[in-house]
Short mmCIF file of C-alpha atoms in Angstrom, two decimals:
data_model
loop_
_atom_site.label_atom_id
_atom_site.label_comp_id
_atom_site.label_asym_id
_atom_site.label_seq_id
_atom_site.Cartn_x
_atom_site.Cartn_y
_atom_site.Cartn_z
CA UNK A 1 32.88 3.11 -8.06
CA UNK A 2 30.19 3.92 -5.35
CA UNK A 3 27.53 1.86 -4.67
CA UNK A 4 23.46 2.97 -5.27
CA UNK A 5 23.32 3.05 -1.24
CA UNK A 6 26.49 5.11 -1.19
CA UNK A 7 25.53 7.33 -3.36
CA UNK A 8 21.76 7.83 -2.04
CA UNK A 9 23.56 8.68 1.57
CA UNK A 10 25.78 10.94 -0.18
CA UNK A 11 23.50 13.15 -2.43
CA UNK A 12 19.77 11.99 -1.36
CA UNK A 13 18.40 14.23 1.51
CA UNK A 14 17.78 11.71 4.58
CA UNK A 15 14.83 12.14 6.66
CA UNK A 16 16.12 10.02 9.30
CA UNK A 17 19.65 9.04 10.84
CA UNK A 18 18.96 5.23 10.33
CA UNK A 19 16.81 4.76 6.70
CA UNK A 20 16.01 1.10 6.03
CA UNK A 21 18.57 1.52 2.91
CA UNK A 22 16.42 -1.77 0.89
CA UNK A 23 17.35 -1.27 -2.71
CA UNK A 24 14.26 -2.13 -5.34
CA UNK A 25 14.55 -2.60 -9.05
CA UNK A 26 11.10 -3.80 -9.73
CA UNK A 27 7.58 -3.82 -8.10
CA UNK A 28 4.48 -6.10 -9.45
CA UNK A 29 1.41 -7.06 -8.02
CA UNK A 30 1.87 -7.53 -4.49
CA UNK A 31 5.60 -7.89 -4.41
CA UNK A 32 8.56 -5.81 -4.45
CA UNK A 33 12.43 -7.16 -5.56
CA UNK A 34 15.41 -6.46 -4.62
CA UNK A 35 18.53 -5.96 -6.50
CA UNK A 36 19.45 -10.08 -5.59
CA UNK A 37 16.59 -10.97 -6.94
CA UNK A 38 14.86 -11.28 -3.38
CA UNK A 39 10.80 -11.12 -3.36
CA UNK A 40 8.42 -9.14 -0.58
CA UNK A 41 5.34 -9.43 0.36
CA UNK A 42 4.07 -5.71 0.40
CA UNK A 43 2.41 -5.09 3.49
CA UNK A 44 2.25 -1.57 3.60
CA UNK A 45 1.69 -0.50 0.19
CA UNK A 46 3.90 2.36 -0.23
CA UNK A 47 1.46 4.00 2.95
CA UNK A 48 -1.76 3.43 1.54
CA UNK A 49 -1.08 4.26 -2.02
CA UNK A 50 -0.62 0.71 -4.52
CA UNK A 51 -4.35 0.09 -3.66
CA UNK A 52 -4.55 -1.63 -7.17
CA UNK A 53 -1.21 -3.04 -6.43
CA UNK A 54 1.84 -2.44 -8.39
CA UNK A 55 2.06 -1.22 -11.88
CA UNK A 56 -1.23 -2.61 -12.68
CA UNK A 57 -0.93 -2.92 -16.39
CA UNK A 58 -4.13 -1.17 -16.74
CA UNK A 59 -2.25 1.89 -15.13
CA UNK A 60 0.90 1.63 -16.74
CA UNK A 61 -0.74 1.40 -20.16
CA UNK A 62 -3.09 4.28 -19.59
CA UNK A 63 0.28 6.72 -18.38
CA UNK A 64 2.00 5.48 -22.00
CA UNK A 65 -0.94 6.20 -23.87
CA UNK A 66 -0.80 9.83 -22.30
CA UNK A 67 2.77 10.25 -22.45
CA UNK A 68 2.58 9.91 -25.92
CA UNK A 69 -0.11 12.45 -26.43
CA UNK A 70 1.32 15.12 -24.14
CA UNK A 71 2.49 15.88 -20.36
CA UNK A 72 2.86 19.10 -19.45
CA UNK A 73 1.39 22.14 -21.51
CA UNK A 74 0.26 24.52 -18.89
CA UNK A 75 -0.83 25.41 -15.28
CA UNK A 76 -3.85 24.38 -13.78
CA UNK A 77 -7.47 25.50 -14.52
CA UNK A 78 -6.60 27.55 -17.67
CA UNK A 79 -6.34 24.59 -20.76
CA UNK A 80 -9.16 22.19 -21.25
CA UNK A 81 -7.28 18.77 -20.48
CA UNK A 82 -9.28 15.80 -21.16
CA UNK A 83 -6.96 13.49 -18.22
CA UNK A 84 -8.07 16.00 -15.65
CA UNK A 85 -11.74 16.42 -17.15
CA UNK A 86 -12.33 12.49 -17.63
CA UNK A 87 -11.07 11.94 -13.76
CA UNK A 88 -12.89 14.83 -12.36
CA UNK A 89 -16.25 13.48 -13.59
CA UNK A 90 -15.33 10.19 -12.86
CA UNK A 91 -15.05 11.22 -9.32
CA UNK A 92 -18.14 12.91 -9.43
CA UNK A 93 -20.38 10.12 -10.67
CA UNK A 94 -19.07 8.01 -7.60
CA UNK A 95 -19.67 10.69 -4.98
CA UNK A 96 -22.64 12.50 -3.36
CA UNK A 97 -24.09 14.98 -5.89
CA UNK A 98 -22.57 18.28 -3.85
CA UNK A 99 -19.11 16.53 -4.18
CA UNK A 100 -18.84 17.72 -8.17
CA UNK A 101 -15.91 20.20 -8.46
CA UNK A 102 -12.46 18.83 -8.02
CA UNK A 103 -9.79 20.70 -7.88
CA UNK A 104 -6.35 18.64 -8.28
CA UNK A 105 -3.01 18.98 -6.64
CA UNK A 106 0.12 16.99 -7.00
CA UNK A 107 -0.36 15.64 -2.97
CA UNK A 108 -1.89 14.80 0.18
CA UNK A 109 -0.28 17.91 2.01
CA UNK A 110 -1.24 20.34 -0.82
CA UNK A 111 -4.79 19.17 -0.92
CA UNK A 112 -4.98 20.00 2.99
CA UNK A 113 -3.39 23.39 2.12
CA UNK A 114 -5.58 24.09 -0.73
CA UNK A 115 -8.83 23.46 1.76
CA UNK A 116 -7.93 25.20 4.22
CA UNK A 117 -7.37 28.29 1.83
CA UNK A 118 -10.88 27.38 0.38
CA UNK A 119 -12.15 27.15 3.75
CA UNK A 120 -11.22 30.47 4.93
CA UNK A 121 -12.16 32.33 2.02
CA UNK A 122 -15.98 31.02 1.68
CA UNK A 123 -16.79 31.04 5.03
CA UNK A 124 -14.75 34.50 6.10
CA UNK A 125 -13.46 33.26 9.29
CA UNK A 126 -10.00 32.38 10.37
CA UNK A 127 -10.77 29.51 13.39
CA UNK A 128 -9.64 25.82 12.08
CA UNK A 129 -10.48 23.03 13.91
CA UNK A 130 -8.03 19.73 13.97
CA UNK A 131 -7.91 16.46 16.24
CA UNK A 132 -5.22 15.98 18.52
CA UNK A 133 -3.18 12.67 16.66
CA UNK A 134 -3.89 13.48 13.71
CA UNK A 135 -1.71 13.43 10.94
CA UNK A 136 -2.48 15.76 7.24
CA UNK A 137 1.11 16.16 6.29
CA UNK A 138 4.31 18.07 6.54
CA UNK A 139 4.00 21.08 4.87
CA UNK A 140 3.66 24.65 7.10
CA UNK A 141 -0.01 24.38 6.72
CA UNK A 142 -0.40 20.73 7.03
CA UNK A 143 2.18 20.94 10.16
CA UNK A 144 -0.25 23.54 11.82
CA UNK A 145 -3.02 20.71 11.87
CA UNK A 146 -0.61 17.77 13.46
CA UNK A 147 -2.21 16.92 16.69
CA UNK A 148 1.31 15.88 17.89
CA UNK A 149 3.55 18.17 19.36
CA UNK A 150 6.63 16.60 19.20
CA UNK A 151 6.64 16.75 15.30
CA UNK A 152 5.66 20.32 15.25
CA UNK A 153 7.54 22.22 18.09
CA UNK A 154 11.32 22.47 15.69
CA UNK A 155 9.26 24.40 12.95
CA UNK A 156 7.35 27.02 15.39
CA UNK A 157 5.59 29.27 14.81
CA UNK A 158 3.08 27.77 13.20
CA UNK A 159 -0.16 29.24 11.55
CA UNK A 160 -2.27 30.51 14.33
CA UNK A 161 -5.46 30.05 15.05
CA UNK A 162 -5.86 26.73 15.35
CA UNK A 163 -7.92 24.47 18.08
CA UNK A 164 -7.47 21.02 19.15
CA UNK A 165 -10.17 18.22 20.22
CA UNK A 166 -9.73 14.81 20.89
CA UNK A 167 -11.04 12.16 18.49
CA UNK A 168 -14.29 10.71 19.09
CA UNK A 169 -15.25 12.34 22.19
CA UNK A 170 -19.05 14.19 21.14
CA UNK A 171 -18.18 16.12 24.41
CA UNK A 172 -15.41 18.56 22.51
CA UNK A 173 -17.75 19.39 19.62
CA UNK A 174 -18.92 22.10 21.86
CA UNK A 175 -15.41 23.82 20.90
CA UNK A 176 -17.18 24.13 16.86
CA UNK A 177 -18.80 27.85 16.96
CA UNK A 178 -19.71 30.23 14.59
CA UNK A 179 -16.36 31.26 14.32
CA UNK A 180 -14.40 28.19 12.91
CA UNK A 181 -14.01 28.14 9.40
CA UNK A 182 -13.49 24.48 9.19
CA UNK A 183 -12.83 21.01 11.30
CA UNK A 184 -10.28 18.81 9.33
CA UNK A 185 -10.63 15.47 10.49
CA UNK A 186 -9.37 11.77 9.48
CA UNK A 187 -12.32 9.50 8.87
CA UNK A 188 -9.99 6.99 10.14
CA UNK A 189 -7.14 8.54 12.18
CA UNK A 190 -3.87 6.85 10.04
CA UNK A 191 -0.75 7.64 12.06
CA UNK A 192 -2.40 7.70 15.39
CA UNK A 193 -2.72 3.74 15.17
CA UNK A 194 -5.53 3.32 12.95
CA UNK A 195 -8.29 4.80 15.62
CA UNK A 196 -11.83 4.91 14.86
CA UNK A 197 -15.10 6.45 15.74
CA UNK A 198 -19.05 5.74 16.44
CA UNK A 199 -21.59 6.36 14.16
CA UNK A 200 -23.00 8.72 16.94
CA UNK A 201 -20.03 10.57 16.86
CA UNK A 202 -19.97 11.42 13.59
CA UNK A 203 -23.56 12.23 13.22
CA UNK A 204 -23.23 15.13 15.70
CA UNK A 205 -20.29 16.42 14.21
CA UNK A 206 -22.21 16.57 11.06
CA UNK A 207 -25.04 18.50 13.03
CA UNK A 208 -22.56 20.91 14.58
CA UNK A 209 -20.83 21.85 11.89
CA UNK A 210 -24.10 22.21 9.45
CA UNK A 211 -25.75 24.28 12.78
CA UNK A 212 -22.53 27.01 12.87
CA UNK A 213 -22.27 26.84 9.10
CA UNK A 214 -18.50 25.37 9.94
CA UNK A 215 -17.37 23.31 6.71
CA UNK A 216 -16.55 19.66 7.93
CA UNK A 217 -13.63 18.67 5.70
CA UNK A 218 -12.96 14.69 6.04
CA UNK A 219 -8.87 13.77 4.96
CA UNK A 220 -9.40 10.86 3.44
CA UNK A 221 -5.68 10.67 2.13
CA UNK A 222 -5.10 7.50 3.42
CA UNK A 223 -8.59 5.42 3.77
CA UNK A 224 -9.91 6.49 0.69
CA UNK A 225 -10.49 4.51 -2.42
CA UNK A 226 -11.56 1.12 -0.90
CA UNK A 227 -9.59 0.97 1.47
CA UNK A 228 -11.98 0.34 4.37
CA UNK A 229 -14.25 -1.55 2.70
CA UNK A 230 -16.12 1.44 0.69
CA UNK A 231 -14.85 3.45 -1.64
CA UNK A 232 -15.02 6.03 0.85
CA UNK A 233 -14.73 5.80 4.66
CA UNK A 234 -17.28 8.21 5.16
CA UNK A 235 -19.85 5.84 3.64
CA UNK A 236 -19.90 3.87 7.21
CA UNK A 237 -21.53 6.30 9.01
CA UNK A 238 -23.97 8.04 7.51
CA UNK A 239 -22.71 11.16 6.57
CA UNK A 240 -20.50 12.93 4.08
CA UNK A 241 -18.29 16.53 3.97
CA UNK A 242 -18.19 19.79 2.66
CA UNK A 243 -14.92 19.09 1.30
CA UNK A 244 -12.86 15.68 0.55
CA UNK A 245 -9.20 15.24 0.38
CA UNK A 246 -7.94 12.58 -1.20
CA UNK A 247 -4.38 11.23 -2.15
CA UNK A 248 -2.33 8.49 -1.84
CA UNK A 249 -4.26 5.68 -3.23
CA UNK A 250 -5.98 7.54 -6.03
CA UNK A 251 -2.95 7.72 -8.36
CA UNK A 252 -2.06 4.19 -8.85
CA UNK A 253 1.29 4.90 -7.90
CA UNK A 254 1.42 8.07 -9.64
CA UNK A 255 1.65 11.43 -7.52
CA UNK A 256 -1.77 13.00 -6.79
CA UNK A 257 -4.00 14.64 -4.57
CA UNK A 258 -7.18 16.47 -4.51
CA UNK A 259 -9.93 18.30 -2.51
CA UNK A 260 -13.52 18.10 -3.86
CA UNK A 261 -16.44 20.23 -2.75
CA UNK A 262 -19.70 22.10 -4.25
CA UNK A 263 -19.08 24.12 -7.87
CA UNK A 264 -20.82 26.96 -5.00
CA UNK A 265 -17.87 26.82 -2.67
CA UNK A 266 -15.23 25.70 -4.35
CA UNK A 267 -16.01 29.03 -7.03
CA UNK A 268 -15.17 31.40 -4.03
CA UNK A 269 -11.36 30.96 -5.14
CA UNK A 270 -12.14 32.39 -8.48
CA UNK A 271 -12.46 35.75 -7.37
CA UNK A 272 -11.33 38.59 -4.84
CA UNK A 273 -8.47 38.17 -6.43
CA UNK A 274 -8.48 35.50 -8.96
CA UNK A 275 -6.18 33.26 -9.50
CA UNK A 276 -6.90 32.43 -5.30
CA UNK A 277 -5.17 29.20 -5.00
CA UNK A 278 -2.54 28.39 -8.42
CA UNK A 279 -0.53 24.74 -9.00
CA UNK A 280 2.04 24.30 -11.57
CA UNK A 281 1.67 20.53 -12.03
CA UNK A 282 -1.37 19.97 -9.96
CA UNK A 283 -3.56 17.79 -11.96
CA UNK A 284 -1.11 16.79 -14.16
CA UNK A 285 -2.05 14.75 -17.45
CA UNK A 286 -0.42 11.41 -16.77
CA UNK A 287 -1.03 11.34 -13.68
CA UNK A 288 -4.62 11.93 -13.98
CA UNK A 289 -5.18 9.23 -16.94
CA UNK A 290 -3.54 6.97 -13.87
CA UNK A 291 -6.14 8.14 -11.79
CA UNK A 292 -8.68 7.42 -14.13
CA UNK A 293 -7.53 3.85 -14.38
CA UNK A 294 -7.05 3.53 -10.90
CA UNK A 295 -10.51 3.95 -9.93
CA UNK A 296 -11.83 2.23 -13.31
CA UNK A 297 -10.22 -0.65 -11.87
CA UNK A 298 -10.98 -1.14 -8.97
CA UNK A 299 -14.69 -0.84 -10.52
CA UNK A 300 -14.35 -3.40 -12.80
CA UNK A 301 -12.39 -5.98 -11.19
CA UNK A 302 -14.91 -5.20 -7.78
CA UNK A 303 -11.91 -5.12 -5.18
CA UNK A 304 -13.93 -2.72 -2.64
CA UNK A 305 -16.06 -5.95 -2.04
CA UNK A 306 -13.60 -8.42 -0.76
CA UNK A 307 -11.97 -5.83 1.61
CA UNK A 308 -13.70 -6.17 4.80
CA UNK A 309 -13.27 -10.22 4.46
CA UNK A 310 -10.05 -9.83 3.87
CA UNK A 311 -9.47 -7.75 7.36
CA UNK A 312 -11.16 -9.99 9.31
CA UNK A 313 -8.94 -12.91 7.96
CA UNK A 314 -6.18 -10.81 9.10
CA UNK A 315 -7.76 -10.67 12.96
CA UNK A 316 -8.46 -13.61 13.09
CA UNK A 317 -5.15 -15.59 12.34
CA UNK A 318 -2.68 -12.37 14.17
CA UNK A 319 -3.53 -14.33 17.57
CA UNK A 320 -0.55 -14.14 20.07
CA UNK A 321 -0.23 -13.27 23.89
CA UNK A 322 2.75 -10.71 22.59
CA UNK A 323 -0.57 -8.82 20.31
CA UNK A 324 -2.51 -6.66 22.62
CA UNK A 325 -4.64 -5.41 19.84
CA UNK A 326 -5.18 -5.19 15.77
CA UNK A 327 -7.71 -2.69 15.08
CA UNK A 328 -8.28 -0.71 12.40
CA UNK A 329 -11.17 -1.11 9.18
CA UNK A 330 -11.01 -3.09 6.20
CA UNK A 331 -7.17 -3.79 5.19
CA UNK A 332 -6.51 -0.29 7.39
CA UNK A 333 -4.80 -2.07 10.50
CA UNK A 334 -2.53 -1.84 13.53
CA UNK A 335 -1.25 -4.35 15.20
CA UNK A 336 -0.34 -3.42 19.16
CA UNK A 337 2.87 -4.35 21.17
CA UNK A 338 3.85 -3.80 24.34
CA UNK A 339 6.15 -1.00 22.90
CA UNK A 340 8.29 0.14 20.58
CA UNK A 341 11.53 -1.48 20.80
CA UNK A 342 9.17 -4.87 20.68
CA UNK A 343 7.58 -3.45 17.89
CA UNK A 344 10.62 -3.02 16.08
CA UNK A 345 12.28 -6.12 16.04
CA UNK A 346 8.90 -8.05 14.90
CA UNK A 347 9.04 -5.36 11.71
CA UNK A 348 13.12 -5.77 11.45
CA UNK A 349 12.47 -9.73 11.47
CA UNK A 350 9.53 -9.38 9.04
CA UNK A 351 11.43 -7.33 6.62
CA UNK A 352 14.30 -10.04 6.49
CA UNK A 353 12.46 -12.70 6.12
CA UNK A 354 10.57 -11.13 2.66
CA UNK A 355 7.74 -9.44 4.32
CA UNK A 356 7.01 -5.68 4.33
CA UNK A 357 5.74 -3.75 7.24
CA UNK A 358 6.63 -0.42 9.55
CA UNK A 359 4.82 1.66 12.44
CA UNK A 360 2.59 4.88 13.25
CA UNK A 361 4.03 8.30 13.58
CA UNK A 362 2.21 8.81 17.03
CA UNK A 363 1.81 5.08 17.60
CA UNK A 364 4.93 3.83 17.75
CA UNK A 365 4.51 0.64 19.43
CA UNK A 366 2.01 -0.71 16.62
CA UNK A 367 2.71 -2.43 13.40
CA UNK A 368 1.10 -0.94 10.33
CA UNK A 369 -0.85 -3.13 8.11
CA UNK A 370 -2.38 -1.77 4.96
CA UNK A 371 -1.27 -4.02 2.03
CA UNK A 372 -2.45 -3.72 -1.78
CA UNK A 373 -6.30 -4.69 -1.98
CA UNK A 374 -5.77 -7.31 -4.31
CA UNK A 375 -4.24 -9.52 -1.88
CA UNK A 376 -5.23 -13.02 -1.48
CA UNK A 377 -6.27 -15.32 1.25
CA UNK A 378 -3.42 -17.28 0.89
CA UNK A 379 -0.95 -14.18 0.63
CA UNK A 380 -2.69 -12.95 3.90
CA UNK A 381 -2.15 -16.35 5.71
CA UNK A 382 1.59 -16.43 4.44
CA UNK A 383 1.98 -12.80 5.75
CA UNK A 384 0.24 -13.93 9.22
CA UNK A 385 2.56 -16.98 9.55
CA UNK A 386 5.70 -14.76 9.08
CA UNK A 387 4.43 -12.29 11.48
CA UNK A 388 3.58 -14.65 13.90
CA UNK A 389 6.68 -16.45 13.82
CA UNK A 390 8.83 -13.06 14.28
CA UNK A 391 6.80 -12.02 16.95
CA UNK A 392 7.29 -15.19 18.98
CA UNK A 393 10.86 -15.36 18.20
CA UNK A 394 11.05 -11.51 19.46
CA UNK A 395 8.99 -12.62 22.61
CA UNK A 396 11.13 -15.65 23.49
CA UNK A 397 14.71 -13.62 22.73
CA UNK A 398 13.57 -10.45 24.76
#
């Protein structure tokens, strides 16, 4: 008889040549286990998405209570459905008053589609705006807005029209005229190494866009829902979007996305033609009571506030001639080798020795650290005393 792994080579579509092949059969908390029995320290949090950790029972029992009232019935936006009504105003009670109409998807990519759809349509115009780096996801759409070549050039052509700038440099805002619909733009740029920008910077990108009546749309996919420190990353600077994407994080583990804007803008999808942007299972029930209790929790229990603390702990222990860097906000961090094959071996080590990490898309030399917000002090200094024993084992062997 085959094997799980033999079978998931066999029959499970690979999206790389070498897959890490760890087998799971359970995941609480902070920790993962393997089919021995084996415990890990989650360090990566499925890429930014157990915020609340895993299967929070608060989560789990809000998906069986909906499960046993109903799942699917129909497609979105025609059925009054109280999962997708409850989150939807619970996400507009904790957002800026023009952020009140959310339209929900079933990911991060589809949300990015979905705006850029919306932002064509109200504004008329065709130009979109994306960083180079940046990262919203692998769909055509998505693809279009990759600021990374390498990723993008197999799948050409591409949706056209689309301009590049680089991250945090006012100087490019120039490129924003009256003829781009939108900028997308990371608050925190994820797979480009966890980069951020000024204050300044994204004041006058607020100006610009406002002054060409360009939509700013801010992909919070991945720092979203406490993960910098505020429920939303935006909140550090001063400023907030047109339109919000969100993912990841805001399911609890269940699959979700969404873009939020203005009941003004987000209606120009309801006509000429109707029906302008359709989901089967966007907003689906269960997942949205998971949503629900997702950001209930992290309300109640007050985990935004111990975030920042927590990834300064993290900067200050990672100390080690090998670490060039760690950067990043809140529990949002990379940690920079020399390169990498370096890199690798740390995050091989880590991994066998019961701790979770991996690397950046377009920053391949640094270690990704985004772990569960509810992790302790003395989980982070465990984690940190792992690490820092890999690395210098690397360092000496190399």
């Amino acid at each position: 008889m085959l094997t799980q792994r033999q079978l998931f080579l066999q029959h499970n579509a690979q999206t790389t040549l070498e897959p890490l092949l760890l087998e799971f059969t359970k995941a609480s908390g902070m920790y993962l286990y393997d089919t021995a029995g084996k415990k890990y320290l989650d360090l990566i949090a499925g890429i930014g998405v157990s915020n609340v950790g895993h299967c929070h029972p608060a989560v789990v029992n809000a998906v069986k209570e909906q499960v046993e009232n109903y799942m699917h019935i129909m497609v979105y936006g025609e059925f009054v459905q109280s999962p997708q009504v409850n989150f939807a105003k619970a996400l507009a009670d904790v957002l800026p008053s023009h952020l009140n109409c959310t339209y929900f998807v079933n990911s991060g990519a589809e949300a990015v589609e979905g705006a850029m759809k919306l932002a064509k349509r109200y504004t008329g115009r065709s130009e979109i705006i994306s960083c180079h780096n940046s990262y919203h996801g692998s769909t055509q759409g998505a693809l279009s807005l990759m600021g990374n070549e390498e990723f993008k050039q197999a799948y050409r052509p591409l949706l056209p029209d689309i301009r590049f700038i680089n991250f945090n440099v006012t100087a490019d805002l120039d490129l924003i005229t009256e003829r781009t619909a939108a900028v997308f733009m990371e608050t925190v740029q994820g797979e480009a190494g966890l980069r951020t920008a000024d204050k300044a910077y994204f004041e006058a990108l607020r100006a610009k866009c406002t002054a060409t009546g360009t939509l700013l749309v801010l992909d919070e996919i991945q720092c979203g829902f406490g993960r910098t420190g505020k429920m939303f990353g935006f909140e550090h600077y001063g400023i907030a979007p047109d339109i919000l994407l969100l993912a990841k994080g805001i399911g609890g583990g269940m699959p979700i996305g969404a873009f939020i804007s203005s009941t003004e803008i987000m209606r120009a999808l309801a006509t000429n033609p109707i029906l302008g942007h359709l989901t089967t299972f966007g907003g689906h029930p269960v997942s949205c009571a998971a949503g629900l209790a997702t950001l209930q929790t992290i309300q109640k229990e007050n985990i935004v506030a111990g975030v920042e603390e927590k990834g300064e702990l993290f900067k200050k222990l990672l100390v080690h001639p090998a670490i060039k860097e760690v950067r990043g906000k809140g529990l949002m961090m990379a940690i920079e080798f020399e390169n990498f094959e370096i890199n690798k071996k740390i995050i091989d080590a880590c991994i066998s020795d019961g701790v979770i990490s991996d690397w950046f898309l377009h920053c391949s030399n640094s270690m990704r650290v985004a772990p569960p917000l509810i992790i302790t002090h003395e989980e982070i200094e465990y984690a940190c005393e792992v690490m820092l024993r890999n690395v210098a084992a690397v360092v000496a062997s190399t």
